[in-house]
mmCIF file of C-alpha atoms and ligand atoms in Angstrom:
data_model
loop_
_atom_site.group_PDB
_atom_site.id
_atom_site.type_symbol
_atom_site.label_atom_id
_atom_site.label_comp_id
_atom_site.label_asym_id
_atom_site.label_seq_id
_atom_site.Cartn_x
_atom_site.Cartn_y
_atom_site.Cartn_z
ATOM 1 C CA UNK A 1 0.000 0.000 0.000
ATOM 2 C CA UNK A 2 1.201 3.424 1.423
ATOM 3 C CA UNK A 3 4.601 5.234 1.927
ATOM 4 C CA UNK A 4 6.438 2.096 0.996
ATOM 5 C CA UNK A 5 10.143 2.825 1.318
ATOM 6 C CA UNK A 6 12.392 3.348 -2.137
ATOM 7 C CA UNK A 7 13.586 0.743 -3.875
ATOM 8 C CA UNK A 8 16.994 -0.508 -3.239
ATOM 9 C CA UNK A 9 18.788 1.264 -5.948
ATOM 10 C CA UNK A 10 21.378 -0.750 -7.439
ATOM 11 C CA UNK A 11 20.543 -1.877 -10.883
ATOM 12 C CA UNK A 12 20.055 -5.657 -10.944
ATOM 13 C CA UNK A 13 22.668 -8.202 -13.033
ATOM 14 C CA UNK A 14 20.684 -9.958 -16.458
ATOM 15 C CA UNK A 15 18.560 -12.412 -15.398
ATOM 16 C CA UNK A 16 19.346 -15.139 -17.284
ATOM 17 C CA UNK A 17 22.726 -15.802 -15.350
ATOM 18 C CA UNK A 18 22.268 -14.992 -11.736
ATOM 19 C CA UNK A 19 21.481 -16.960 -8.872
ATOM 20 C CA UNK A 20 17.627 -16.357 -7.519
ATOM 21 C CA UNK A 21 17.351 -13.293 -5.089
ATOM 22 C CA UNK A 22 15.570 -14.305 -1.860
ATOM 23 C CA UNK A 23 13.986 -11.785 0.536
ATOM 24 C CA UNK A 24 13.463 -12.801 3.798
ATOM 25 C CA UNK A 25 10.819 -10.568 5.454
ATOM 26 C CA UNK A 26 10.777 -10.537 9.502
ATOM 27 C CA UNK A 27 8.115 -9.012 11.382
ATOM 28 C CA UNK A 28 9.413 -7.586 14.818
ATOM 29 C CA UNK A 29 8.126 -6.225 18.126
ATOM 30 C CA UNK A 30 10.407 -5.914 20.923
ATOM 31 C CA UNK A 31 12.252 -8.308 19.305
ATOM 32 C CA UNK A 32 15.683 -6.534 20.405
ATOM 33 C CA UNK A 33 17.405 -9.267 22.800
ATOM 34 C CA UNK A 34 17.015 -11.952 20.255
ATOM 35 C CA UNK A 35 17.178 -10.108 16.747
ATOM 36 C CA UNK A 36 21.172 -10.481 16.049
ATOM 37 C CA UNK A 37 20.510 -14.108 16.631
ATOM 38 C CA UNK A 38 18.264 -14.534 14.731
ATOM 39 C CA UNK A 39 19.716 -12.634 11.369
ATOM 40 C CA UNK A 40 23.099 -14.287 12.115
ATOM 41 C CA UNK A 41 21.713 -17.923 12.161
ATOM 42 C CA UNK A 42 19.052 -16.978 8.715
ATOM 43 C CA UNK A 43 22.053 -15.633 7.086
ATOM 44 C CA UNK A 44 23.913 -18.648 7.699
ATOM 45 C CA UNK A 45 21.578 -20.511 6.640
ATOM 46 C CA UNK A 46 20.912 -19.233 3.484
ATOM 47 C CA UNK A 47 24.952 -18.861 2.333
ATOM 48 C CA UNK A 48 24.329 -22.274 1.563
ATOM 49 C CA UNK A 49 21.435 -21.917 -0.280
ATOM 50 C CA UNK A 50 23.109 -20.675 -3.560
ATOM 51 C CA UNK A 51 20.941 -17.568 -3.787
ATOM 52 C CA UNK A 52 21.698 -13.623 -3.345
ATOM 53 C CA UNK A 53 19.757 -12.308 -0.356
ATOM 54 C CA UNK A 54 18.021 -9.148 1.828
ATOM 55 C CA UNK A 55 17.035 -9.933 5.201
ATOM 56 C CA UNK A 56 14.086 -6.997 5.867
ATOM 57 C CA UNK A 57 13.211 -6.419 8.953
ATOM 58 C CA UNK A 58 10.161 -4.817 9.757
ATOM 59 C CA UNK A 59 10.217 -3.080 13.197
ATOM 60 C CA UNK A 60 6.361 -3.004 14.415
ATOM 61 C CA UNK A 61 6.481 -0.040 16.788
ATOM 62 C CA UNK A 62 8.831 -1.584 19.234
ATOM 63 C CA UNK A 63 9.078 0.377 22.652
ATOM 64 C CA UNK A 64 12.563 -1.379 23.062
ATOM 65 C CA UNK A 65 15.905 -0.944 21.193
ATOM 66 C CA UNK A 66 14.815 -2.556 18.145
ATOM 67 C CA UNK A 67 15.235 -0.470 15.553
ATOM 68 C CA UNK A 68 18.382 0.555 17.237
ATOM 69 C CA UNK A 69 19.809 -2.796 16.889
ATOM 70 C CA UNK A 70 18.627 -3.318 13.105
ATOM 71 C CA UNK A 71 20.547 -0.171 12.306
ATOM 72 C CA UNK A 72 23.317 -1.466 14.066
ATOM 73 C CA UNK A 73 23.222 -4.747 11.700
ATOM 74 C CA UNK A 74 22.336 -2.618 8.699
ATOM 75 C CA UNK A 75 25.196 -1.035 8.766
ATOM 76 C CA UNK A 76 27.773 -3.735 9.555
ATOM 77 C CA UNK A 77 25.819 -5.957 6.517
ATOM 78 C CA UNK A 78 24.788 -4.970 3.560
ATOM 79 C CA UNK A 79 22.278 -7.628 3.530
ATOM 80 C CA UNK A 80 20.343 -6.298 6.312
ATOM 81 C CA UNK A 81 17.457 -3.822 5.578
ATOM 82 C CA UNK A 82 14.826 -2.285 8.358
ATOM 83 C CA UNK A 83 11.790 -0.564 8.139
ATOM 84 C CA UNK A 84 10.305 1.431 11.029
ATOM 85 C CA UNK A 85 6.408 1.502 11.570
ATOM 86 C CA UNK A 86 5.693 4.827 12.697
ATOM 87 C CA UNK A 87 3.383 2.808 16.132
ATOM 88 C CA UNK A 88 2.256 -0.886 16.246
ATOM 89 C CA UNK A 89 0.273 -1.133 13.592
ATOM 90 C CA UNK A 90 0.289 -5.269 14.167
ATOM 91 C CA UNK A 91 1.970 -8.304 12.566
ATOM 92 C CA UNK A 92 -0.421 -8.045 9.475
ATOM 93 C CA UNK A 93 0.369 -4.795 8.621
ATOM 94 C CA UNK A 94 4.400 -5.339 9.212
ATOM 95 C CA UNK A 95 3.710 -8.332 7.148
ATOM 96 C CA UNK A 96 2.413 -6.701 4.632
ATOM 97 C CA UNK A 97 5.114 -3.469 4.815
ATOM 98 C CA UNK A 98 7.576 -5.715 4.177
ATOM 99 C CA UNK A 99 6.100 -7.867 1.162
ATOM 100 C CA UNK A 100 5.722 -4.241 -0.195
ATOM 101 C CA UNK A 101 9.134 -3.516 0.253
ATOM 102 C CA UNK A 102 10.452 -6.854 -0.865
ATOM 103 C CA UNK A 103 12.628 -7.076 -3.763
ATOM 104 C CA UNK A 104 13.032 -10.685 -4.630
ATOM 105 C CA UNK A 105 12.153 -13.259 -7.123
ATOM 106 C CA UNK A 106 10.925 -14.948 -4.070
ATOM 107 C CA UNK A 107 9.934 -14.348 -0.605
ATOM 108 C CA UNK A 108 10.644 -15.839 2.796
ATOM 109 C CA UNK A 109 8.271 -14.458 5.663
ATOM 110 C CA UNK A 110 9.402 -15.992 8.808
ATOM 111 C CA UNK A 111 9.130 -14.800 12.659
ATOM 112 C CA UNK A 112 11.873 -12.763 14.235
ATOM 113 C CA UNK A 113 12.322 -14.735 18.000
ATOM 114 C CA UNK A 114 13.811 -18.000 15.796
ATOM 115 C CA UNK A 115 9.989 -19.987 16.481
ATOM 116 C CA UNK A 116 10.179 -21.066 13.204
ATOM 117 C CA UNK A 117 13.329 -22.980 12.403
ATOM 118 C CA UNK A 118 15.672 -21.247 9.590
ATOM 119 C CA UNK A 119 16.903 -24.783 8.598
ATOM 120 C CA UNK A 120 13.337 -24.865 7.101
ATOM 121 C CA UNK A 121 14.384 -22.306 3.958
ATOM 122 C CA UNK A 122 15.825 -24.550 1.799
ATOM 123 C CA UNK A 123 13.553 -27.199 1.673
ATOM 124 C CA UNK A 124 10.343 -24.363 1.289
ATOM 125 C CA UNK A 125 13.154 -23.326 -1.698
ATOM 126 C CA UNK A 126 13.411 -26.787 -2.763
ATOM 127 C CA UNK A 127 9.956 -26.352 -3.442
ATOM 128 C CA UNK A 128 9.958 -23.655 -5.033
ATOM 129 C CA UNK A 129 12.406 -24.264 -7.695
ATOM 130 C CA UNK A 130 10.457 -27.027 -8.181
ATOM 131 C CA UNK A 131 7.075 -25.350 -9.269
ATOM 132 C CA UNK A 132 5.549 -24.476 -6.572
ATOM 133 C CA UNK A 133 4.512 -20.480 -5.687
ATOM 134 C CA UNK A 134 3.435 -20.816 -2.394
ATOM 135 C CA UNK A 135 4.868 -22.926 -0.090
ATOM 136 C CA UNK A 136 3.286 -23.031 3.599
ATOM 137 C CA UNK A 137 5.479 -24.152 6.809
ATOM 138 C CA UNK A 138 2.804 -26.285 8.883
ATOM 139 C CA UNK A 139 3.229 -27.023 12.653
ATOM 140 C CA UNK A 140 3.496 -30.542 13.219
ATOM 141 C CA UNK A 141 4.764 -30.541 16.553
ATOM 142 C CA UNK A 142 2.871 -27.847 19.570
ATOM 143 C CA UNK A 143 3.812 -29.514 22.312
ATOM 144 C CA UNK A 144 5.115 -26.177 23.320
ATOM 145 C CA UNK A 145 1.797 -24.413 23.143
ATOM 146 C CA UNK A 146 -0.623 -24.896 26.335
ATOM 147 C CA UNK A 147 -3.694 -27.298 25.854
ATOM 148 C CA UNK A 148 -5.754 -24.345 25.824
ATOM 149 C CA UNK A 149 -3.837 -22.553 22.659
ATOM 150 C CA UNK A 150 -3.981 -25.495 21.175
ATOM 151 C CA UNK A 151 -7.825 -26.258 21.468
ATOM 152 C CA UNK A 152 -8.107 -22.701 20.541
ATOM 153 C CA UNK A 153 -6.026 -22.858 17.478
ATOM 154 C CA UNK A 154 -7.546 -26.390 16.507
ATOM 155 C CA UNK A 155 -11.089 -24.669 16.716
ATOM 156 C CA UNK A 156 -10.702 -21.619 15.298
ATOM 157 C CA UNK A 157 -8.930 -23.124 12.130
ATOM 158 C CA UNK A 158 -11.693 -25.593 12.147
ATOM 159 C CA UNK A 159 -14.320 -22.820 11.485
ATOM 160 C CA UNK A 160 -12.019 -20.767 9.119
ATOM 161 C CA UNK A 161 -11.689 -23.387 7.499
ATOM 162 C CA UNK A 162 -15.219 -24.955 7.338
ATOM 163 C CA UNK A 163 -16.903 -21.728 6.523
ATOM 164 C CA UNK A 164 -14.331 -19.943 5.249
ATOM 165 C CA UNK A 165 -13.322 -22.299 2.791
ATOM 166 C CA UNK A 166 -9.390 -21.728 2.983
ATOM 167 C CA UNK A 167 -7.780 -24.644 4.522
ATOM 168 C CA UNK A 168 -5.671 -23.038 7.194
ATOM 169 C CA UNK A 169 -5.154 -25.729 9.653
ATOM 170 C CA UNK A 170 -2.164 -25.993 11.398
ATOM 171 C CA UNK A 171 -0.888 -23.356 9.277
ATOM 172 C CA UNK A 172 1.526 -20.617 10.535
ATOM 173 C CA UNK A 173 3.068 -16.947 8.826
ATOM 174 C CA UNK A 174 5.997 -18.821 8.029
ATOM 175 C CA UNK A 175 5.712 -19.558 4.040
ATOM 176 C CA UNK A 176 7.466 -18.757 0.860
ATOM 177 C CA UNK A 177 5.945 -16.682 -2.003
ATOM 178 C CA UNK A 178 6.938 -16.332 -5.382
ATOM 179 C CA UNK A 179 6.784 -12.866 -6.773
ATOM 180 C CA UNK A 180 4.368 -13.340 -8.987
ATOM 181 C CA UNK A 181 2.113 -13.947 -5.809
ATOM 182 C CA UNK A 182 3.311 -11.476 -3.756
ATOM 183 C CA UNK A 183 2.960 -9.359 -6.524
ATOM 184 C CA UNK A 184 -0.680 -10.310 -6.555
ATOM 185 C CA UNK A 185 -1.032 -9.917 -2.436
ATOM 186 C CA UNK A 186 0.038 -5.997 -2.798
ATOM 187 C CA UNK A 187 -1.683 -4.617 -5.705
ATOM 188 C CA UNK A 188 -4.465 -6.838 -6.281
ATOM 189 C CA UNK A 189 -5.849 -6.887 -2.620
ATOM 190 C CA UNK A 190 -6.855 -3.197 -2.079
ATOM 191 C CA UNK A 191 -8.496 -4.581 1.799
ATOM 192 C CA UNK A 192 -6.894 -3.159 4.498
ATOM 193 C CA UNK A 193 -7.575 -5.273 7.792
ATOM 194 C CA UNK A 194 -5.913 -8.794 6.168
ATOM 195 C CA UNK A 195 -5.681 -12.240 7.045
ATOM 196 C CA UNK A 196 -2.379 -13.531 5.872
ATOM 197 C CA UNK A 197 -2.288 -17.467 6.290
ATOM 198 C CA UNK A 198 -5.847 -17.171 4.438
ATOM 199 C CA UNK A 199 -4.780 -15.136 1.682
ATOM 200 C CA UNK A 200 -1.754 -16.962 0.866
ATOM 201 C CA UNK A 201 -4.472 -20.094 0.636
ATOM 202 C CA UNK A 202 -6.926 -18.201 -1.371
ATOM 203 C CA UNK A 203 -4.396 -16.626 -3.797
ATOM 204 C CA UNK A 204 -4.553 -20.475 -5.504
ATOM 205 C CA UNK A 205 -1.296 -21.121 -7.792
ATOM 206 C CA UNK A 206 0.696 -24.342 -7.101
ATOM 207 C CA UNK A 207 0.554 -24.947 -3.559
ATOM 208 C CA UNK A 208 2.671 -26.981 -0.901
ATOM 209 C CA UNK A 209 3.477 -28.006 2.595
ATOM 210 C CA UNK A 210 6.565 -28.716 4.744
ATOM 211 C CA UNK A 211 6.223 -29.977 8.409
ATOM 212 C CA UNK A 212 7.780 -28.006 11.205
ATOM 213 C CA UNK A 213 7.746 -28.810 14.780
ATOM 214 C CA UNK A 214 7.546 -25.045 16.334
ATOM 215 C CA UNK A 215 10.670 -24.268 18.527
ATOM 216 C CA UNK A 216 10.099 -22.485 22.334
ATOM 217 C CA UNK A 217 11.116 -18.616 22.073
ATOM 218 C CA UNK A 218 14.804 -17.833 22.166
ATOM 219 C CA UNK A 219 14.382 -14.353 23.975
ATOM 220 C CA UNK A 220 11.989 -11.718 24.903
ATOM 221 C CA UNK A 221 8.250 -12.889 25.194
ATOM 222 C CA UNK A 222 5.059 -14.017 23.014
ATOM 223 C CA UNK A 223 3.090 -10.923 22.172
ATOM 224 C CA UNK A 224 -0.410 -12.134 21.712
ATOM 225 C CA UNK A 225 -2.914 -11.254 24.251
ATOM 226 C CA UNK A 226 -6.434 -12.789 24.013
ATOM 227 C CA UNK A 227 -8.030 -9.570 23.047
ATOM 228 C CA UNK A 228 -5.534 -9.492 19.764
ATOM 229 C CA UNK A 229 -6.004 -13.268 19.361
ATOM 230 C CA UNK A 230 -9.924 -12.734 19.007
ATOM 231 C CA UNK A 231 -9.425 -9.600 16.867
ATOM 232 C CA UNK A 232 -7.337 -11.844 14.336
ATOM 233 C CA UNK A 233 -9.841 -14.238 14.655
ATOM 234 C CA UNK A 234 -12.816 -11.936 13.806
ATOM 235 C CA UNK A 235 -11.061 -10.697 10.776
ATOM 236 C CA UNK A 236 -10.309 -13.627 9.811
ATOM 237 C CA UNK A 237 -13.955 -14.966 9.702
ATOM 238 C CA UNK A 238 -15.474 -11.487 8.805
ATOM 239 C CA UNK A 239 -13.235 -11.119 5.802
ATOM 240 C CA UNK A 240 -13.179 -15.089 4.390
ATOM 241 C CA UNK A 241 -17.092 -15.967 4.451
ATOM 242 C CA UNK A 242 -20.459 -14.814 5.354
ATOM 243 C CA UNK A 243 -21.509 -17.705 6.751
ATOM 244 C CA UNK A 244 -22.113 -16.660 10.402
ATOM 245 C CA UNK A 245 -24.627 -13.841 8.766
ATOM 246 C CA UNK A 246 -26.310 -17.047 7.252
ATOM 247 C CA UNK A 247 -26.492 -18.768 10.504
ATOM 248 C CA UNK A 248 -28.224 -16.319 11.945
ATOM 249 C CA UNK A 249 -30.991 -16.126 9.404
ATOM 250 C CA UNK A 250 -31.392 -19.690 10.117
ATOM 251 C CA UNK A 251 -31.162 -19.522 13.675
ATOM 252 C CA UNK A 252 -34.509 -16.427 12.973
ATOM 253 C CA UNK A 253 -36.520 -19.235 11.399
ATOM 254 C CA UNK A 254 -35.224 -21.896 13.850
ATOM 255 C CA UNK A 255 -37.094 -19.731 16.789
ATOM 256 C CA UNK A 256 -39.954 -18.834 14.796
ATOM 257 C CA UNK A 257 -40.465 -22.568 13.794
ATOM 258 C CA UNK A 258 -40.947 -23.070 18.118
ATOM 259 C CA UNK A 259 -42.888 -20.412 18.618
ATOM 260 C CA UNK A 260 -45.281 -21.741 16.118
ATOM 261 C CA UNK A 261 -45.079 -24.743 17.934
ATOM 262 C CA UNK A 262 -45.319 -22.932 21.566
ATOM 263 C CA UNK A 263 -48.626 -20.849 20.312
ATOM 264 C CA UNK A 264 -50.317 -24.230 18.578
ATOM 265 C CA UNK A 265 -49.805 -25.419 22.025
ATOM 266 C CA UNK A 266 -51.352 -22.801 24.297
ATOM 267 C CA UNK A 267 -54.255 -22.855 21.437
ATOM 268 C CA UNK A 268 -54.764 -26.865 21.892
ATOM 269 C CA UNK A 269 -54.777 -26.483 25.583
ATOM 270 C CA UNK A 270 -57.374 -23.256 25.399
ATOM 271 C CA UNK A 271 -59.668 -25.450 23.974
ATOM 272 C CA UNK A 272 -58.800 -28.243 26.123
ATOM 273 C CA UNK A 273 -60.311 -26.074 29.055
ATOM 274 C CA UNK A 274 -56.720 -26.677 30.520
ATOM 275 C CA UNK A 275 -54.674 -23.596 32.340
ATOM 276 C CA UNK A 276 -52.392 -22.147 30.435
ATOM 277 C CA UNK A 277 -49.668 -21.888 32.919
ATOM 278 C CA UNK A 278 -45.242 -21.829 32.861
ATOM 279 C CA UNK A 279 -44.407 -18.584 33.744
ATOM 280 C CA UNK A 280 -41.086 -20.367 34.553
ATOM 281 C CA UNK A 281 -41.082 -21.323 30.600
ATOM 282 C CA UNK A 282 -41.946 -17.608 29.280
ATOM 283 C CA UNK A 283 -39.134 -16.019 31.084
ATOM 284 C CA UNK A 284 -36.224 -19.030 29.716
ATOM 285 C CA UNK A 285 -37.592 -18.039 26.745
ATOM 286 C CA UNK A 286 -37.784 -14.309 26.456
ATOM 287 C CA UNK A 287 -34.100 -14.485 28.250
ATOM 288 C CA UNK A 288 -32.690 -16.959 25.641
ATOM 289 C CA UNK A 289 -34.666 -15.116 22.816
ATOM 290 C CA UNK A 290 -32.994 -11.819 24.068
ATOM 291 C CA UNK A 291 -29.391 -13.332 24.389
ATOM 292 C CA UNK A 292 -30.168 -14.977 20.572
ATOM 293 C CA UNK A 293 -30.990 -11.400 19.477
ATOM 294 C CA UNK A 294 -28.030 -9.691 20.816
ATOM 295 C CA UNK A 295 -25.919 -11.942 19.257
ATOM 296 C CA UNK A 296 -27.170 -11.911 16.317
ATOM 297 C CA UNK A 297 -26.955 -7.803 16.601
ATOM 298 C CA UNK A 298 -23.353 -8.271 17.198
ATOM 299 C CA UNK A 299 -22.389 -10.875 14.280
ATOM 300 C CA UNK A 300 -24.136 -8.036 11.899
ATOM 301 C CA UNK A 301 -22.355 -5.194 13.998
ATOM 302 C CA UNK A 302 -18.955 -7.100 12.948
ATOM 303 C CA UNK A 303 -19.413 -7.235 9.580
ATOM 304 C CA UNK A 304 -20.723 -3.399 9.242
ATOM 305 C CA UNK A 305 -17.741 -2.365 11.431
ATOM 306 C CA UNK A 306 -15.429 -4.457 8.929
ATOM 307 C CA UNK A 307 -17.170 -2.094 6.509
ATOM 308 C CA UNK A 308 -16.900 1.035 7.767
ATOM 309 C CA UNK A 309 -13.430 0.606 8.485
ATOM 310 C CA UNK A 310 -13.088 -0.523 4.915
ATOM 311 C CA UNK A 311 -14.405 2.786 3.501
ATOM 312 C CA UNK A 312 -12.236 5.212 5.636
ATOM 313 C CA UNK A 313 -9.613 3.799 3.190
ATOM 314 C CA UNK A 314 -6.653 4.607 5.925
ATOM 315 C CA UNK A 315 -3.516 3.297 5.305
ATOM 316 C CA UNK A 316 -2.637 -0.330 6.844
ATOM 317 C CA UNK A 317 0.209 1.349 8.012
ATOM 318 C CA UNK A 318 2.923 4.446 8.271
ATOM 319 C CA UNK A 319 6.717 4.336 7.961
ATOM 320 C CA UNK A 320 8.293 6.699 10.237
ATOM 321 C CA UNK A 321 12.084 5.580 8.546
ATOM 322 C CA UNK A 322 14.043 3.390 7.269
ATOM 323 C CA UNK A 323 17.620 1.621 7.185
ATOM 324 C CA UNK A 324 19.747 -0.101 4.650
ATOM 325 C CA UNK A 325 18.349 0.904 1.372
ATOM 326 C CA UNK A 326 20.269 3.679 0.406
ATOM 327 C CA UNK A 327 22.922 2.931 -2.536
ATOM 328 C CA UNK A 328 26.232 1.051 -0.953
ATOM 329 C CA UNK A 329 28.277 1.418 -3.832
ATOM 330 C CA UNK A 330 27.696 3.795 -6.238
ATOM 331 C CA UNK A 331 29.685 2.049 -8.845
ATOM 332 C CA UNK A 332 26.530 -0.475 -9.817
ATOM 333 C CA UNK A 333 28.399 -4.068 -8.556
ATOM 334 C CA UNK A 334 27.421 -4.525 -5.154
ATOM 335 C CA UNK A 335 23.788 -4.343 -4.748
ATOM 336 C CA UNK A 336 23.323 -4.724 -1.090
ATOM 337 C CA UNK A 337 22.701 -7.974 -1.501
ATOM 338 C CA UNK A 338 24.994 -11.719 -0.324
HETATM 339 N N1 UDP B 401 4.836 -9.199 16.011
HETATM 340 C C1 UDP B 401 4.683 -7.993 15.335
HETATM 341 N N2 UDP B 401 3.718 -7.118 15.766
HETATM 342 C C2 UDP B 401 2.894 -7.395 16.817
HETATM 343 C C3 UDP B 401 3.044 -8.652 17.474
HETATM 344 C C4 UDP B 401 4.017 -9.522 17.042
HETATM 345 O O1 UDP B 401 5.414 -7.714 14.391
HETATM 346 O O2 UDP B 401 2.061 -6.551 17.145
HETATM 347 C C5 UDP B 401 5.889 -10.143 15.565
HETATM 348 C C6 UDP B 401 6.811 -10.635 16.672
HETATM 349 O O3 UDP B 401 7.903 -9.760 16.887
HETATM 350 C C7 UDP B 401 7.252 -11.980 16.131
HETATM 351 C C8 UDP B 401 6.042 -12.450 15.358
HETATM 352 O O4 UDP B 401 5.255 -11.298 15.074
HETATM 353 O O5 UDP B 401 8.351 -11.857 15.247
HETATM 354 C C9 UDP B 401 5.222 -13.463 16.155
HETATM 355 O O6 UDP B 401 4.866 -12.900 17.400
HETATM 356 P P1 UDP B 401 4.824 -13.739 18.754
HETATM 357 O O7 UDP B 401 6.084 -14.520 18.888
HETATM 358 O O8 UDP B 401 4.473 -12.796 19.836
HETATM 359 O O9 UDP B 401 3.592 -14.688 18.466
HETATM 360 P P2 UDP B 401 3.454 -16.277 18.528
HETATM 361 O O10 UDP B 401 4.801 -16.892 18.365
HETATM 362 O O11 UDP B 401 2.838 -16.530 19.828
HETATM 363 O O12 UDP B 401 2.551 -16.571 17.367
HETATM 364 MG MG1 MG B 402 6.648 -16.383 18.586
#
C-alpha cells in the first residue's frame, strides 16, 4: 500500500545468469534481545542456499531498542534492511510493509524470535524451484503451546476453514511466495484489515506443505494477548465468508419454527379447558430469545464495522524511517545484496 520505502537502488545483473534473489521478510516487536541471533543464524543458513539475499526487517512499533539494533546490523551488513512503523500497527500490517518492500524473485516471511526454524528455507526453496509459488510451513509438533492454545487454534482453524473455505489448519506466517504472488497480495488486494495465512491459501497457484515442529522462544516474550487473538480471529472470519450472517438467518426461522409450535400449544390447551400456565417457561424463553438477538446484533455489527473501516480507506500502516536501502556502492556491482 502506502509510503512504501524506495527501492533498493542498485541496478540488478541480467537475469538469465544470476542466482535467484531471496527476501526474507521478519516481522518484529520488541524483538531486540534476540534479533542479532536470529539474522546471524538466517544468514547462515541461506549462504548455503546458492541464492543472493536481503534480510528486511520490519520493526512493528517496538518500545525497546529494536530499531536501534537493526541499524546497528544494517550497517555492519549490507544484507540487512529495516523498516520502522511509525506505532504498532500489528503483525499483518508489518507483514504486509515488508512484502511491499520486498525485492526478490521470491519471498521468505518468517518470525523474528527463531519460532520457526531457519533450517526450514531450503527445503520451502526446494519447493519452489520445483514449481511451486506458495509454499506453507505447517506445525506438526505444539507440544510447546498450552492445551488451551492449542484447542483454541484447533477450533478456530476448524471454522475458518469450514466456513471460510481456505484450509488453514495448522498453518503458521511462516511460508514462501513467489513474486508473482506477492505481486498479486500488494496490488491486487486493495483490503486493508488482512488475514495472511488465508490469503496466501486463497491466492490459488501451485501450492505446498513442509512440516515443522515449532521451537520455544529464544528471547523476549510471546506478544499475543487474548483480546488481539480474538481480533485476528474476527477478521479472519469477517473477511473469508459470510456464513455466520447465514447462521443467523437460520437460527430467525429456527425460533420462529418453536414459537409456532409454543402458540399451537397454548391454542390446543385453550380449547382443552386446561390452564395455560409456565411462567417459569416464558421467562427461559424471552431471556434466551434476548441473548439470541443480541448476538445476532453483534455478528451483523462485525461485519458493518469491517465495513466502515473498509471505507475510511486509511492506510494499513505508516513508515516513520528506514535503514539499509540507500545505494552502498555507487559504482553499480554490489547491490546490497549476499
Ligand atoms: N509481532 C509484530 N507485531 C505485533 C506482534 C508480534 O510484528 O504486534 C511479531 C513478533 O515480533 C514476532 C512475530 O510477530 O516476530 C510473532 O509474534 P509472537 O512470537 O508474539 O507470536 P506467537 O509466536 O505466539 O505466534
Ligand atoms: Mg513467537
Amino acid at each position: 500500500m502506502t509510503t512504501a520505502p524506495t527501492e533498493p537502488s542498485l541496478p540488478a545483473p541480467p537475469a538469465e545468469n544470476r542466482p535467484p534473489r531471496l527476501s526474507v521478510v521478519l516481522p518484529a516487536h520488541n524483538e531486540a534481545a534476540g534479533l542479532a541471533r536470529a539474522l546471524a543464524e538466517i544468514g547462515s543458513v541461506l549462504a548455503t542456499c546458492g541464492v543472493t539475499y536481503e534480510l528486511l526487517v520490519v520493526d512493528d512499533g517496538s518500545r525497546d531498542r529494536t530499531f536501534d539494533e537493526i541499524q546497528a546490523l544494517a550497517a555492519a551488513d549490507r544484507c540487512v534492511r529495516g523498516i520502522r512503523l511509525s506505532r504498532n500497527f500489528g503483525k499483518e500490517a508489518a507483514l504486509l510493509a515488508g512484502l511491499e518492500a520486498a525485492r526478490g524473485d521470491a519471498v521468505v516471511t518468517i518470525d523474528a524470535d527463531l519460532q520457526h526454524p531457519p533450517h526450514l528455507i531450503p527445503e520451502l526453496l526446494d519447493r519452489w524451484r520445483a514449481g511451486a509459488r506458495v509454499v506453507h510451513a505447517v506445525k506438526r509438533d505444539r507440544s510447546h503451546d498450552t492445551r488451551m492454545a492449542r484447542w483454541r487454534s484447533a477450533a478456530f482453524h476448524g471454522l475458518l476453514t469450514r466456513l471460510g473455505g481456505v484450509d488453514v489448519r495448522n498453518s503458521s506466517d511462516f511460508k514462501l511466495l513467489d513474486r508473482a504472488v506477492v505481486d498479486a497480495l500488494v496490488t491486487a488486494f486493495p483490503e486493508r484489515s488482512r488475514f495472511y495465512r488465508g490469503l496466501a491459501d486463497w491466492v490459488g497457484f501451485e501450492q505446498a506443505s513442509v512440516p515443522f515442529d515449532v521451537a520455544p522462544r529464544e528471547a523476549g516474550h510471546g506478544k499475543w494477548s487474548l483480546g488481539a487473538l480474538l481480533g485476528l480471529a474476527t477478521t479472519a472470519l469477517v473477511s473469508f465468508t459470510s456464513a455466520p450472517l447465514r447462521i443467523v438467518t437460520s437460527l430467525g426461522f429456527l425460533t420462529l419454527a418453536f414459537g409456532a409450535l409454543v402458540a399451537a400449544d397454548t391454542v390446543w390447551s385453550r380449547f382443552q379447558g386446561t390452564a395455560v400456565s409456565g411462567f417459569a417457561t416464558l421467562e427461559i424463553t424471552l431471556l434466551f430469545l434476548g441473548s439470541l438477538i443480541m448476538i445476532s446484533l453483534g455478528i451483523v455489527g462485525e461485519y458493518i464495522a469491517k465495513i466502515y473501516d473498509e471505507t475510511k480507506h486509511r492506510p494499513a500502516y505508516l513508515v516513520a524511517s528506514t535503514c539499509g536501502f540507500e545505494e552502498k556502492d555507487p559504482g553499480g556491482t554490489d547491490r546490497g545484496e549476499r
